[in-house]
Amino acid sequence: MVRTLILMRHGKSAYPDGVGDHERPLAPRGQREAGLAGDWLRRTQPPIDAVRCSTATRTRQTLTATGVTAPVVYEAGIYEASPQSLIELVQLSDEAVATLLVIGHAPGMPWTAWELAGNRGSAPAIELSRKFPTSALAVLEFDRPWAQIDPGVGELVRFHIPR
């Protein structure tokens, strides 16, 4: 079974006075672009079976704006996670899950996508290497169980920036 991992950076956030980084909400642009990302996911990707989402306010609001209704687990460890930590989180996924969406932050999302991609010379990888803006999505496919996901074994098949 092909496994699909979708790594999404949260939508554009607002910067209200007196609000800490973890609690920053989405800006109106972030709401709109996260909604566009959800539309794109439904049009172009397999149904999402599970979601792992950072506990930060802007990531939770991003998930809501996408309209994705798959079962979700909120993971505090996604906030400021290293690629290795994020890969380990993916490796723990239930084998019944065919498509997993992870919503997090930069630099974790782009660095993890880059680490997992075995096709770094591909058009999607080159585009990803230039910039991974808010609401961007990296779609990787794997020909192995989640527990065997390691750096360089995935194929980055799509990189999408919803605008």
Coordinates of N, CA and C in Angstrom, one line a residue:
M1 N 0.8 -1.2 0.0 CA 0.0 0.0 0.0 C 0.9 1.2 0.0
V2 N 0.6 2.2 -0.9 CA 1.3 3.5 -0.9 C 0.8 4.3 0.3
R3 N 1.7 4.9 1.0 CA 1.4 5.8 2.1 C 1.7 7.2 1.6
T4 N 0.7 8.1 1.9 CA 0.9 9.5 1.6 C 1.0 10.4 2.8
L5 N 2.0 11.2 2.9 CA 2.2 12.1 4.0 C 2.1 13.5 3.4
I6 N 1.3 14.3 4.0 CA 1.1 15.7 3.6 C 1.6 16.6 4.8
L7 N 2.6 17.3 4.5 CA 3.1 18.3 5.5 C 2.7 19.7 5.2
M8 N 2.0 20.3 6.1 CA 1.4 21.6 5.9 C 1.9 22.6 6.9
R9 N 2.3 23.8 6.4 CA 2.7 24.9 7.3 C 1.4 25.6 7.6
H10 N 1.2 26.1 8.8 CA 0.0 26.8 9.2 C -0.2 28.0 8.4
G11 N -1.4 28.6 8.4 CA -1.7 29.8 7.6 C -1.0 31.0 8.2
K12 N -1.1 32.1 7.5 CA -0.5 33.4 7.9 C -1.1 33.8 9.2
S13 N -0.2 34.1 10.2 CA -0.7 34.5 11.5 C -0.8 36.0 11.7
A14 N -1.6 36.4 12.7 CA -1.7 37.7 13.1 C -0.6 37.9 14.2
Y15 N -0.4 39.2 14.6 CA 0.6 39.5 15.6 C -0.1 40.5 16.6
P16 N -1.1 40.1 17.3 CA -1.8 41.0 18.3 C -0.8 41.3 19.4
D17 N -0.9 42.5 19.9 CA -0.1 43.0 21.1 C -0.4 42.1 22.3
G18 N 0.7 41.7 23.0 CA 0.5 41.0 24.2 C 0.2 39.5 24.1
V19 N 0.2 39.0 22.9 CA -0.1 37.6 22.7 C 1.2 36.8 22.4
G20 N 1.4 35.8 23.2 CA 2.6 35.0 23.0 C 2.6 34.2 21.6
D21 N 3.8 33.8 21.2 CA 3.9 33.1 19.9 C 2.9 31.9 19.8
H22 N 2.9 31.1 20.8 CA 2.1 29.9 20.7 C 0.6 30.2 20.6
E23 N 0.2 31.3 21.1 CA -1.3 31.7 21.1 C -1.7 32.6 19.9
R24 N -0.7 32.9 19.1 CA -1.1 33.8 18.0 C -2.1 33.2 17.1
P25 N -3.2 34.0 16.7 CA -4.2 33.4 15.8 C -3.9 33.6 14.4
L26 N -4.7 33.1 13.5 CA -4.5 33.3 12.1 C -5.0 34.7 11.7
A27 N -4.3 35.3 10.8 CA -4.8 36.6 10.2 C -5.9 36.2 9.1
P28 N -6.7 37.2 8.7 CA -7.7 36.9 7.7 C -7.1 36.2 6.5
R29 N -5.9 36.7 6.0 CA -5.3 36.0 4.9 C -5.0 34.6 5.2
G30 N -4.6 34.3 6.4 CA -4.3 32.9 6.8 C -5.6 32.0 6.7
Q31 N -6.7 32.6 7.2 CA -8.0 31.9 7.1 C -8.3 31.5 5.7
R32 N -8.2 32.5 4.8 CA -8.6 32.4 3.4 C -7.7 31.3 2.8
E33 N -6.4 31.4 2.9 CA -5.5 30.5 2.3 C -5.6 29.1 2.8
A34 N -5.8 28.9 4.1 CA -6.0 27.6 4.7 C -7.3 27.0 4.1
G35 N -8.3 27.8 3.9 CA -9.5 27.3 3.2 C -9.2 26.8 1.8
L36 N -8.4 27.6 1.1 CA -8.0 27.2 -0.3 C -7.2 25.9 -0.2
A37 N -6.4 25.8 0.8 CA -5.6 24.5 0.9 C -6.5 23.3 1.1
G38 N -7.5 23.5 1.9 CA -8.5 22.4 2.1 C -9.2 22.1 0.8
D39 N -9.6 23.1 0.1 CA -10.3 22.8 -1.2 C -9.3 22.0 -2.1
W40 N -8.0 22.4 -2.2 CA -7.1 21.7 -3.0 C -6.9 20.3 -2.5
L41 N -6.8 20.1 -1.2 CA -6.7 18.7 -0.7 C -7.8 17.8 -1.1
R42 N -9.0 18.3 -1.0 CA -10.2 17.5 -1.4 C -10.2 17.2 -2.9
R43 N -9.8 18.2 -3.7 CA -9.8 18.0 -5.2 C -8.7 17.1 -5.7
T44 N -7.5 17.1 -5.1 CA -6.3 16.5 -5.7 C -5.7 15.3 -4.9
Q45 N -6.1 15.1 -3.6 CA -5.4 14.2 -2.8 C -6.3 13.1 -2.4
P46 N -5.7 11.9 -2.0 CA -6.6 10.8 -1.4 C -7.2 11.3 -0.1
P47 N -8.3 10.7 0.3 CA -8.9 11.1 1.5 C -8.0 11.0 2.7
I48 N -8.0 12.0 3.6 CA -7.1 12.0 4.7 C -7.7 11.1 5.8
D49 N -6.9 10.2 6.3 CA -7.3 9.2 7.3 C -7.0 9.7 8.7
A50 N -6.0 10.5 8.9 CA -5.6 11.0 10.2 C -4.8 12.3 10.1
V51 N -4.9 13.1 11.2 CA -4.2 14.4 11.3 C -3.4 14.4 12.6
R52 N -2.2 14.9 12.5 CA -1.4 15.3 13.7 C -1.2 16.8 13.5
C53 N -1.6 17.5 14.6 CA -1.6 19.0 14.5 C -0.9 19.5 15.7
S54 N 0.0 20.6 15.5 CA 0.6 21.3 16.6 C -0.6 21.9 17.5
T55 N -0.2 22.1 18.8 CA -1.2 22.6 19.7 C -1.3 24.2 19.6
A56 N -0.4 24.8 18.8 CA -0.5 26.3 18.7 C -1.8 26.7 18.1
T57 N -2.3 27.9 18.5 CA -3.6 28.4 18.1 C -3.7 28.5 16.6
R58 N -2.6 29.0 15.9 CA -2.7 29.2 14.5 C -2.7 27.9 13.7
T59 N -2.2 26.8 14.3 CA -2.2 25.5 13.6 C -3.6 24.9 13.7
R60 N -4.2 25.0 14.9 CA -5.5 24.5 15.2 C -6.5 25.2 14.3
Q61 N -6.4 26.6 14.2 CA -7.3 27.3 13.3 C -7.1 27.0 11.9
T62 N -5.8 26.7 11.5 CA -5.6 26.3 10.1 C -6.3 25.0 9.8
L63 N -6.2 24.0 10.7 CA -7.0 22.8 10.5 C -8.5 23.0 10.3
T64 N -9.0 23.8 11.2 CA -10.5 24.1 11.1 C -10.8 24.7 9.8
A65 N -10.0 25.7 9.3 CA -10.3 26.4 8.1 C -10.1 25.5 6.9
T66 N -9.3 24.4 6.9 CA -9.2 23.5 5.8 C -10.5 22.7 5.6
G67 N -11.3 22.5 6.7 CA -12.5 21.7 6.6 C -12.2 20.2 6.6
V68 N -10.9 19.8 6.9 CA -10.6 18.4 7.0 C -11.2 17.9 8.3
T69 N -11.9 16.7 8.1 CA -12.6 16.2 9.3 C -12.1 14.8 9.8
A70 N -10.9 14.4 9.3 CA -10.3 13.2 9.8 C -10.0 13.3 11.3
P71 N -9.9 12.1 11.9 CA -9.6 12.1 13.3 C -8.2 12.9 13.6
V72 N -8.2 13.7 14.6 CA -7.0 14.5 14.8 C -6.4 14.2 16.2
V73 N -5.1 14.3 16.3 CA -4.4 14.2 17.6 C -3.6 15.5 17.6
Y74 N -3.8 16.3 18.7 CA -3.0 17.5 18.8 C -1.7 17.1 19.6
E75 N -0.6 17.5 19.0 CA 0.7 17.1 19.5 C 1.5 18.4 19.9
A76 N 1.8 18.6 21.2 CA 2.6 19.7 21.6 C 4.0 19.7 21.0
G77 N 4.5 18.5 20.8 CA 5.9 18.3 20.3 C 6.1 18.8 18.9
I78 N 5.0 19.0 18.1 CA 5.2 19.5 16.8 C 5.7 21.0 16.8
Y79 N 5.4 21.7 17.8 CA 5.8 23.1 17.9 C 7.3 23.1 18.1
E80 N 8.1 23.7 17.3 CA 9.5 23.8 17.3 C 10.2 22.5 17.2
A81 N 9.6 21.5 16.5 CA 10.2 20.1 16.4 C 11.2 20.1 15.3
S82 N 12.2 19.3 15.6 CA 13.2 19.0 14.6 C 12.7 18.0 13.5
P83 N 13.3 18.0 12.4 CA 12.9 16.9 11.4 C 13.0 15.5 12.0
Q84 N 14.0 15.2 12.8 CA 14.1 13.9 13.3 C 12.9 13.6 14.2
S85 N 12.5 14.6 15.0 CA 11.3 14.4 15.9 C 10.0 14.2 15.1
L86 N 9.9 14.9 14.0 CA 8.7 14.8 13.2 C 8.7 13.5 12.5
I87 N 9.8 13.0 12.0 CA 9.9 11.7 11.3 C 9.5 10.6 12.3
E88 N 10.0 10.7 13.6 CA 9.7 9.7 14.6 C 8.2 9.7 14.9
L89 N 7.5 10.9 14.9 CA 6.1 11.0 15.0 C 5.4 10.3 13.9
V90 N 5.8 10.5 12.7 CA 5.2 9.8 11.5 C 5.4 8.3 11.6
Q91 N 6.6 7.9 12.1 CA 6.8 6.4 12.2 C 5.9 5.7 13.2
L92 N 5.3 6.5 14.1 CA 4.4 5.9 15.1 C 3.0 5.8 14.6
S93 N 2.7 6.2 13.3 CA 1.3 6.2 12.8 C 0.8 4.8 12.7
D94 N -0.5 4.7 12.9 CA -1.2 3.4 12.7 C -1.1 2.9 11.3
E95 N -0.8 1.7 11.1 CA -0.6 1.1 9.7 C -1.9 1.1 8.9
A96 N -3.0 1.3 9.6 CA -4.3 1.4 8.8 C -4.4 2.7 8.1
V97 N -3.6 3.7 8.5 CA -3.7 5.0 7.9 C -2.9 5.0 6.6
A98 N -3.6 5.4 5.5 CA -3.0 5.5 4.2 C -2.5 6.9 3.9
T99 N -3.3 7.9 4.4 CA -2.9 9.3 4.2 C -2.9 10.1 5.5
L100 N -1.8 10.6 5.8 CA -1.6 11.4 7.1 C -1.3 12.8 6.8
L101 N -2.0 13.7 7.4 CA -1.8 15.2 7.3 C -1.1 15.6 8.6
V102 N 0.0 16.3 8.5 CA 0.7 16.9 9.7 C 0.7 18.4 9.5
I103 N 0.2 19.2 10.4 CA 0.1 20.6 10.4 C 1.1 21.2 11.4
G104 N 2.1 22.0 11.0 CA 3.0 22.5 11.9 C 3.6 23.8 11.5
H105 N 4.9 24.0 11.7 CA 5.5 25.3 11.6 C 6.8 25.2 10.7
A106 N 7.3 26.4 10.4 CA 8.6 26.5 9.8 C 9.6 26.7 11.0
P107 N 10.8 26.1 10.9 CA 11.4 25.4 9.8 C 11.1 23.9 9.8
G108 N 10.3 23.4 10.8 CA 10.1 21.9 10.8 C 9.5 21.3 9.6
M109 N 8.4 21.9 9.1 CA 7.7 21.3 7.9 C 8.6 21.3 6.7
P110 N 9.2 22.4 6.3 CA 10.1 22.3 5.1 C 11.3 21.4 5.3
W111 N 11.9 21.5 6.4 CA 13.1 20.7 6.6 C 12.8 19.2 6.6
T112 N 11.6 18.9 7.2 CA 11.2 17.5 7.2 C 10.9 17.0 5.8
A113 N 10.2 17.8 5.1 CA 9.9 17.4 3.7 C 11.2 17.2 2.9
W114 N 12.1 18.1 3.1 CA 13.4 18.0 2.4 C 14.2 16.7 2.8
E115 N 14.2 16.4 4.1 CA 14.9 15.2 4.7 C 14.3 13.9 4.1
L116 N 13.0 13.9 4.0 CA 12.3 12.7 3.6 C 12.4 12.4 2.1
A117 N 12.5 13.5 1.3 CA 12.5 13.4 -0.2 C 13.8 12.7 -0.7
G118 N 13.6 11.7 -1.5 CA 14.7 11.0 -2.1 C 14.9 11.6 -3.5
N119 N 14.0 12.4 -4.0 CA 14.1 13.0 -5.3 C 14.3 14.5 -5.3
R120 N 15.4 14.9 -4.6 CA 15.7 16.3 -4.4 C 15.9 17.1 -5.7
G121 N 16.1 16.5 -6.8 CA 16.3 17.2 -8.0 C 15.0 17.4 -8.8
S122 N 13.9 16.9 -8.3 CA 12.6 17.0 -9.0 C 12.1 18.4 -8.9
A123 N 11.2 18.7 -9.8 CA 10.6 20.1 -9.9 C 9.9 20.4 -8.5
P124 N 9.1 19.5 -7.9 CA 8.5 19.9 -6.6 C 9.6 20.2 -5.6
A125 N 10.6 19.4 -5.5 CA 11.7 19.6 -4.5 C 12.4 21.0 -4.8
I126 N 12.7 21.3 -6.0 CA 13.3 22.6 -6.3 C 12.5 23.7 -5.9
E127 N 11.1 23.6 -6.2 CA 10.2 24.7 -5.7 C 10.2 24.8 -4.2
L128 N 10.1 23.7 -3.5 CA 10.1 23.6 -2.1 C 11.4 24.3 -1.5
S129 N 12.5 24.0 -2.1 CA 13.8 24.5 -1.6 C 13.9 26.1 -1.7
R130 N 13.1 26.7 -2.6 CA 13.1 28.1 -2.7 C 12.4 28.8 -1.6
K131 N 11.2 28.3 -1.2 CA 10.4 28.9 -0.2 C 9.3 28.0 0.2
F132 N 9.0 27.9 1.5 CA 7.9 27.1 2.0 C 7.0 28.1 2.8
P133 N 6.2 28.9 2.1 CA 5.4 29.9 2.7 C 4.2 29.4 3.6
T134 N 3.6 30.3 4.3 CA 2.4 29.8 5.1 C 1.4 29.2 4.2
S135 N 0.7 28.2 4.8 CA -0.3 27.4 4.1 C 0.2 26.4 3.0
A136 N 1.5 26.4 2.8 CA 2.0 25.5 1.8 C 1.9 24.1 2.2
L137 N 1.9 23.2 1.2 CA 1.7 21.8 1.4 C 2.7 21.0 0.6
A138 N 3.4 20.1 1.3 CA 4.3 19.1 0.6 C 3.7 17.8 0.7
V139 N 3.6 17.1 -0.5 CA 3.0 15.8 -0.5 C 4.1 14.7 -0.9
L140 N 4.3 13.8 0.0 CA 5.3 12.8 -0.2 C 4.6 11.4 -0.2
E141 N 5.1 10.5 -1.0 CA 4.6 9.1 -1.1 C 5.7 8.2 -0.7
F142 N 5.3 7.1 0.0 CA 6.2 6.1 0.5 C 5.7 4.7 0.1
D143 N 6.6 3.8 -0.2 CA 6.2 2.4 -0.6 C 6.5 1.4 0.5
R144 N 6.4 1.9 1.7 CA 6.7 1.1 2.9 C 5.8 1.5 4.1
P145 N 5.8 0.6 5.1 CA 5.0 1.0 6.3 C 5.5 2.2 7.0
W146 N 4.7 2.9 7.7 CA 5.1 4.1 8.4 C 6.3 3.9 9.3
A147 N 6.4 2.8 10.0 CA 7.5 2.5 10.9 C 8.8 2.4 10.2
Q148 N 8.8 2.3 8.8 CA 10.1 2.2 8.1 C 10.4 3.5 7.3
I149 N 9.7 4.5 7.6 CA 9.9 5.8 7.0 C 11.2 6.4 7.5
D150 N 12.2 6.7 6.6 CA 13.5 7.3 7.0 C 13.8 8.4 6.0
P151 N 14.8 9.2 6.4 CA 15.3 10.2 5.4 C 15.7 9.6 4.1
G152 N 15.2 10.3 3.0 CA 15.6 10.0 1.7 C 14.8 8.8 1.0
V153 N 13.8 8.3 1.7 CA 13.0 7.2 1.2 C 11.7 7.5 0.5
G154 N 11.3 8.8 0.6 CA 10.0 9.3 0.1 C 10.2 9.9 -1.3
E155 N 9.1 10.0 -2.0 CA 9.1 10.7 -3.2 C 8.2 12.0 -3.0
L156 N 8.8 13.1 -3.2 CA 8.0 14.4 -3.1 C 7.3 14.5 -4.4
V157 N 6.0 14.3 -4.4 CA 5.2 14.3 -5.6 C 4.5 15.6 -5.9
R158 N 4.2 16.4 -4.9 CA 3.6 17.7 -5.1 C 4.1 18.7 -4.1
F159 N 4.1 19.9 -4.5 CA 4.4 21.0 -3.6 C 3.4 22.1 -4.1
H160 N 2.5 22.5 -3.1 CA 1.4 23.4 -3.5 C 1.4 24.6 -2.6
I161 N 1.2 25.8 -3.1 CA 1.1 27.0 -2.4 C -0.3 27.6 -2.7
P162 N -1.3 27.5 -1.8 CA -2.6 28.0 -2.1 C -2.7 29.5 -2.0
R163 N -3.1 30.1 -3.2 CA -3.2 31.5 -3.2 C -4.5 31.9 -4.1

